[in-house]
Amino acid sequence: MSEVKLLATVRTEFGKGAARRIRRADQVPAVLYGHGEKPVHITLPGHATMLALKHSNALYAVELDGKKTLAIAKDVQRDPIKGFIEHIDLLEVRKGEKVTVEVNVHVVGESAPGTIHVVETQAVQLEAEATNLPEWVEVSIEGLEDGASVRGGDLVLPEGASYEGDPEDLIIAISTPRASAEDDALEAAIAEEASAQSAASAAADES
């Protein structure tokens, strides 16, 4: 996706009280670091940052004192109850360099009739170009039969990206639902009870 522009200001106040004041002003505390440079504590516009974070692995163009720095979000801390953004760690990146990121698995298509699919790995680790990070990895299960699987080595990745895990990692498994022995026993008991009730009703009618 294209760069998301965020206008930042230098943060000079620290601590919980300062953080609360920053958030009340519809801003987000953040830190920008990377490439051996000293971390810079900044604030970001709250609404624009919230919208930007809706896109996984977005590339930010952070403008601070007239200088633009490209960065990605490495850690986003949210309030566990209300969900608002408490703090963001931004990693400075440069065109051409590669970084490791977590990317969600997005399933498309339908497996063979009568089968189901189970996503065993919800997100995968990829190494990709910092300025061209995928939002997700699309995995097609179209027509896959019972017993089929998709593993790490089967993933079709964007150009320039590589899978960081074991090629044998199980990502998606295809299977046919099978009733358990308990289910079979319960169905047999219900059928037997229904048959007994039917026989009893027939005998009562005859008498």
mmCIF file of C-alpha atoms in Angstrom:
data_model
loop_
_atom_site.group_PDB
_atom_site.id
_atom_site.type_symbol
_atom_site.label_atom_id
_atom_site.label_comp_id
_atom_site.label_asym_id
_atom_site.label_seq_id
_atom_site.Cartn_x
_atom_site.Cartn_y
_atom_site.Cartn_z
ATOM 1 C CA MET A 1 0.000 0.000 0.000
ATOM 2 C CA SER A 2 1.041 3.644 -0.378
ATOM 3 C CA GLU A 3 2.683 5.644 2.392
ATOM 4 C CA VAL A 4 0.454 6.912 5.195
ATOM 5 C CA LYS A 5 1.470 10.439 6.136
ATOM 6 C CA LEU A 6 1.540 11.293 9.839
ATOM 7 C CA LEU A 7 2.548 14.679 11.192
ATOM 8 C CA ALA A 8 4.503 14.185 14.430
ATOM 9 C CA THR A 9 5.685 16.508 17.171
ATOM 10 C CA VAL A 10 8.496 15.975 19.678
ATOM 11 C CA ARG A 11 7.279 14.742 23.057
ATOM 12 C CA THR A 12 8.837 16.448 26.073
ATOM 13 C CA GLU A 13 6.524 15.208 28.852
ATOM 14 C CA PHE A 14 6.695 11.658 30.172
ATOM 15 C CA GLY A 15 4.930 9.490 32.721
ATOM 16 C CA LYS A 16 1.359 8.255 33.084
ATOM 17 C CA GLY A 17 -0.076 11.693 33.746
ATOM 18 C CA ALA A 18 1.551 13.150 30.657
ATOM 19 C CA ALA A 19 0.385 10.204 28.567
ATOM 20 C CA ARG A 20 -3.203 10.739 29.713
ATOM 21 C CA ARG A 21 -3.020 14.438 28.812
ATOM 22 C CA ILE A 22 -1.655 13.545 25.371
ATOM 23 C CA ARG A 23 -4.483 11.080 24.726
ATOM 24 C CA ARG A 24 -7.127 13.553 25.967
ATOM 25 C CA ALA A 25 -5.812 15.936 23.294
ATOM 26 C CA ASP A 26 -6.538 13.219 20.668
ATOM 27 C CA GLN A 27 -2.878 12.358 20.236
ATOM 28 C CA VAL A 28 -0.915 9.145 20.654
ATOM 29 C CA PRO A 29 2.439 8.774 22.459
ATOM 30 C CA ALA A 30 5.024 7.007 20.303
ATOM 31 C CA VAL A 31 8.733 6.345 19.957
ATOM 32 C CA LEU A 32 10.666 6.284 16.673
ATOM 33 C CA TYR A 33 13.867 4.240 16.585
ATOM 34 C CA GLY A 34 16.173 2.264 14.298
ATOM 35 C CA HIS A 35 19.444 2.211 12.349
ATOM 36 C CA GLY A 36 21.453 2.834 15.496
ATOM 37 C CA GLU A 37 19.947 6.278 16.019
ATOM 38 C CA LYS A 38 18.866 7.540 19.427
ATOM 39 C CA PRO A 39 15.129 6.885 19.957
ATOM 40 C CA VAL A 40 12.947 9.934 19.429
ATOM 41 C CA HIS A 41 9.838 10.299 21.592
ATOM 42 C CA ILE A 42 6.970 11.802 19.612
ATOM 43 C CA THR A 43 3.217 12.285 19.541
ATOM 44 C CA LEU A 44 1.022 11.373 16.585
ATOM 45 C CA PRO A 45 -2.453 12.595 15.571
ATOM 46 C CA GLY A 46 -4.944 10.254 17.233
ATOM 47 C CA HIS A 47 -7.650 9.867 14.582
ATOM 48 C CA ALA A 48 -5.255 9.624 11.633
ATOM 49 C CA THR A 49 -3.134 7.054 13.487
ATOM 50 C CA MET A 50 -6.165 4.955 14.402
ATOM 51 C CA LEU A 51 -7.265 4.867 10.753
ATOM 52 C CA ALA A 52 -3.743 3.997 9.596
ATOM 53 C CA LEU A 53 -3.524 1.051 11.989
ATOM 54 C CA LYS A 54 -6.568 -0.538 10.366
ATOM 55 C CA HIS A 55 -4.161 -1.572 7.601
ATOM 56 C CA SER A 56 -1.809 -4.342 8.670
ATOM 57 C CA ASN A 57 1.900 -3.585 8.087
ATOM 58 C CA ALA A 58 1.222 -0.097 6.788
ATOM 59 C CA LEU A 59 4.185 2.072 5.772
ATOM 60 C CA TYR A 60 4.207 5.420 7.584
ATOM 61 C CA ALA A 61 5.780 8.602 6.340
ATOM 62 C CA VAL A 62 6.387 10.369 9.650
ATOM 63 C CA GLU A 63 7.054 14.080 9.228
ATOM 64 C CA LEU A 64 8.910 15.645 12.145
ATOM 65 C CA ASP A 65 10.333 19.166 12.048
ATOM 66 C CA GLY A 66 10.138 19.170 8.256
ATOM 67 C CA LYS A 67 11.996 15.859 7.868
ATOM 68 C CA LYS A 68 10.231 12.747 6.552
ATOM 69 C CA THR A 69 11.100 9.340 7.969
ATOM 70 C CA LEU A 70 9.690 6.040 6.707
ATOM 71 C CA ALA A 71 8.630 3.661 9.474
ATOM 72 C CA ILE A 72 6.500 0.626 10.316
ATOM 73 C CA ALA A 73 4.681 -0.195 13.547
ATOM 74 C CA LYS A 74 6.570 -2.850 15.519
ATOM 75 C CA ASP A 75 4.444 -2.763 18.652
ATOM 76 C CA VAL A 76 1.025 -1.263 19.385
ATOM 77 C CA GLN A 77 -0.147 -1.132 22.994
ATOM 78 C CA ARG A 78 -3.900 -0.820 23.545
ATOM 79 C CA ASP A 79 -6.029 -0.456 26.648
ATOM 80 C CA PRO A 80 -7.213 -4.010 27.442
ATOM 81 C CA ILE A 81 -10.744 -2.846 28.276
ATOM 82 C CA LYS A 82 -11.535 0.211 26.169
ATOM 83 C CA GLY A 83 -9.246 -0.669 23.259
ATOM 84 C CA PHE A 84 -7.817 2.808 22.658
ATOM 85 C CA ILE A 85 -4.179 3.139 21.577
ATOM 86 C CA GLU A 86 -1.856 3.736 24.521
ATOM 87 C CA HIS A 87 1.532 3.750 22.781
ATOM 88 C CA ILE A 88 3.217 2.834 19.494
ATOM 89 C CA ASP A 89 6.784 1.725 18.743
ATOM 90 C CA LEU A 90 7.790 2.781 15.232
ATOM 91 C CA LEU A 91 10.781 1.214 13.480
ATOM 92 C CA GLU A 92 12.577 3.403 10.957
ATOM 93 C CA VAL A 93 13.056 1.700 7.596
ATOM 94 C CA ARG A 94 14.679 2.524 4.284
ATOM 95 C CA LYS A 95 13.862 1.664 0.714
ATOM 96 C CA GLY A 96 15.457 -1.622 -0.313
ATOM 97 C CA GLU A 97 15.992 -3.083 3.155
ATOM 98 C CA LYS A 98 14.096 -6.121 4.409
ATOM 99 C CA VAL A 99 12.362 -6.652 7.739
ATOM 100 C CA THR A 100 10.556 -9.551 9.404
ATOM 101 C CA VAL A 101 6.856 -9.025 10.026
ATOM 102 C CA GLU A 102 3.827 -11.046 11.056
ATOM 103 C CA VAL A 103 1.187 -11.410 8.346
ATOM 104 C CA ASN A 104 -2.315 -12.834 8.753
ATOM 105 C CA VAL A 105 -3.481 -15.794 6.661
ATOM 106 C CA HIS A 106 -6.485 -14.986 4.435
ATOM 107 C CA VAL A 107 -8.364 -18.051 3.137
ATOM 108 C CA VAL A 108 -10.166 -17.910 -0.226
ATOM 109 C CA GLY A 109 -12.183 -20.514 -2.138
ATOM 110 C CA GLU A 110 -14.099 -23.609 -1.038
ATOM 111 C CA SER A 111 -12.726 -27.076 -0.352
ATOM 112 C CA ALA A 112 -14.384 -30.163 -1.865
ATOM 113 C CA PRO A 113 -18.063 -30.751 -0.965
ATOM 114 C CA GLY A 114 -18.515 -32.410 2.424
ATOM 115 C CA THR A 115 -15.142 -31.253 3.752
ATOM 116 C CA ILE A 116 -14.144 -28.522 6.170
ATOM 117 C CA HIS A 117 -10.942 -26.541 6.581
ATOM 118 C CA VAL A 118 -9.129 -25.696 9.810
ATOM 119 C CA VAL A 119 -6.644 -22.819 9.922
ATOM 120 C CA GLU A 120 -3.877 -24.212 12.114
ATOM 121 C CA THR A 121 -1.683 -21.104 11.801
ATOM 122 C CA GLN A 122 -3.514 -17.771 11.863
ATOM 123 C CA ALA A 123 -0.447 -15.640 11.077
ATOM 124 C CA VAL A 124 2.974 -16.328 9.563
ATOM 125 C CA GLN A 125 6.379 -14.672 9.797
ATOM 126 C CA LEU A 126 7.668 -13.249 6.517
ATOM 127 C CA GLU A 127 10.776 -11.390 5.495
ATOM 128 C CA ALA A 128 9.818 -8.740 2.983
ATOM 129 C CA GLU A 129 10.864 -5.374 1.611
ATOM 130 C CA ALA A 130 10.126 -2.752 4.249
ATOM 131 C CA THR A 131 8.501 -0.448 1.722
ATOM 132 C CA ASN A 132 6.363 -3.204 0.174
ATOM 133 C CA LEU A 133 4.926 -5.220 3.067
ATOM 134 C CA PRO A 134 1.855 -7.381 2.408
ATOM 135 C CA GLU A 135 -1.257 -6.856 4.515
ATOM 136 C CA TRP A 136 -2.009 -10.590 4.402
ATOM 137 C CA VAL A 137 -1.102 -13.849 2.680
ATOM 138 C CA GLU A 138 -3.874 -15.212 0.487
ATOM 139 C CA VAL A 139 -4.257 -19.004 0.576
ATOM 140 C CA SER A 140 -6.611 -20.749 -1.856
ATOM 141 C CA ILE A 141 -8.287 -23.986 -0.721
ATOM 142 C CA GLU A 142 -10.451 -24.255 -3.837
ATOM 143 C CA GLY A 143 -11.338 -27.904 -4.518
ATOM 144 C CA LEU A 144 -8.944 -29.399 -1.970
ATOM 145 C CA GLU A 145 -9.967 -32.939 -0.940
ATOM 146 C CA ASP A 146 -10.126 -34.701 2.417
ATOM 147 C CA GLY A 147 -6.621 -35.149 3.841
ATOM 148 C CA ALA A 148 -5.091 -32.290 1.860
ATOM 149 C CA SER A 149 -3.057 -29.612 3.602
ATOM 150 C CA VAL A 150 -1.310 -26.330 2.951
ATOM 151 C CA ARG A 151 2.133 -25.992 4.506
ATOM 152 C CA GLY A 152 4.603 -23.169 4.874
ATOM 153 C CA GLY A 153 6.470 -24.181 1.742
ATOM 154 C CA ASP A 154 3.235 -24.092 -0.286
ATOM 155 C CA LEU A 155 2.476 -20.438 0.387
ATOM 156 C CA VAL A 156 2.350 -18.185 -2.651
ATOM 157 C CA LEU A 157 4.098 -15.033 -1.464
ATOM 158 C CA PRO A 158 4.402 -11.543 -2.917
ATOM 159 C CA GLU A 159 7.499 -10.816 -4.975
ATOM 160 C CA GLY A 160 10.502 -10.202 -2.742
ATOM 161 C CA ALA A 161 8.992 -11.942 0.298
ATOM 162 C CA SER A 162 10.136 -15.212 1.876
ATOM 163 C CA TYR A 163 8.667 -17.500 4.543
ATOM 164 C CA GLU A 164 10.654 -17.452 7.795
ATOM 165 C CA GLY A 165 9.311 -20.661 9.315
ATOM 166 C CA ASP A 166 9.768 -24.371 8.604
ATOM 167 C CA PRO A 167 8.459 -25.321 5.118
ATOM 168 C CA GLU A 168 6.634 -28.222 6.813
ATOM 169 C CA ASP A 169 4.684 -25.957 9.186
ATOM 170 C CA LEU A 170 0.989 -26.834 8.901
ATOM 171 C CA ILE A 171 -1.032 -23.799 7.855
ATOM 172 C CA ILE A 172 -4.403 -25.271 6.801
ATOM 173 C CA ALA A 173 -5.798 -28.814 7.055
ATOM 174 C CA ILE A 174 -8.730 -30.219 5.060
ATOM 175 C CA SER A 175 -10.864 -32.993 6.540
ATOM 176 C CA THR A 176 -14.295 -34.642 6.440
ATOM 177 C CA PRO A 177 -16.273 -34.339 9.695
ATOM 178 C CA ARG A 178 -16.690 -37.737 11.304
ATOM 179 C CA ALA A 179 -19.102 -38.641 14.101
ATOM 180 C CA SER A 180 -17.471 -39.845 17.308
ATOM 181 C CA ALA A 181 -18.267 -43.169 18.971
ATOM 182 C CA GLU A 182 -20.251 -41.258 21.595
ATOM 183 C CA ASP A 183 -22.341 -39.599 18.884
ATOM 184 C CA ASP A 184 -23.019 -42.970 17.239
ATOM 185 C CA ALA A 185 -24.042 -44.497 20.582
ATOM 186 C CA LEU A 186 -26.355 -41.570 21.352
ATOM 187 C CA GLU A 187 -28.023 -41.797 17.943
ATOM 188 C CA ALA A 188 -28.519 -45.565 18.407
ATOM 189 C CA ALA A 189 -30.052 -45.035 21.862
ATOM 190 C CA ILE A 190 -32.436 -42.378 20.534
ATOM 191 C CA ALA A 191 -33.465 -44.625 17.650
ATOM 192 C CA GLU A 192 -34.010 -47.561 20.015
ATOM 193 C CA GLU A 193 -36.123 -45.439 22.364
ATOM 194 C CA ALA A 194 -38.195 -44.120 19.463
ATOM 195 C CA SER A 195 -38.737 -47.665 18.223
ATOM 196 C CA ALA A 196 -39.838 -48.831 21.693
ATOM 197 C CA GLN A 197 -42.277 -45.924 22.005
ATOM 198 C CA SER A 198 -43.678 -46.688 18.575
ATOM 199 C CA ALA A 199 -44.172 -50.347 19.498
ATOM 200 C CA ALA A 200 -45.849 -49.381 22.761
ATOM 201 C CA SER A 201 -48.210 -47.022 20.952
ATOM 202 C CA ALA A 202 -49.104 -49.725 18.426
ATOM 203 C CA ALA A 203 -49.850 -52.229 21.222
ATOM 204 C CA ALA A 204 -52.031 -49.697 22.997
ATOM 205 C CA ASP A 205 -54.003 -49.050 19.817
ATOM 206 C CA GLU A 206 -54.603 -52.778 19.323
ATOM 207 C CA SER A 207 -55.916 -53.196 22.855
#
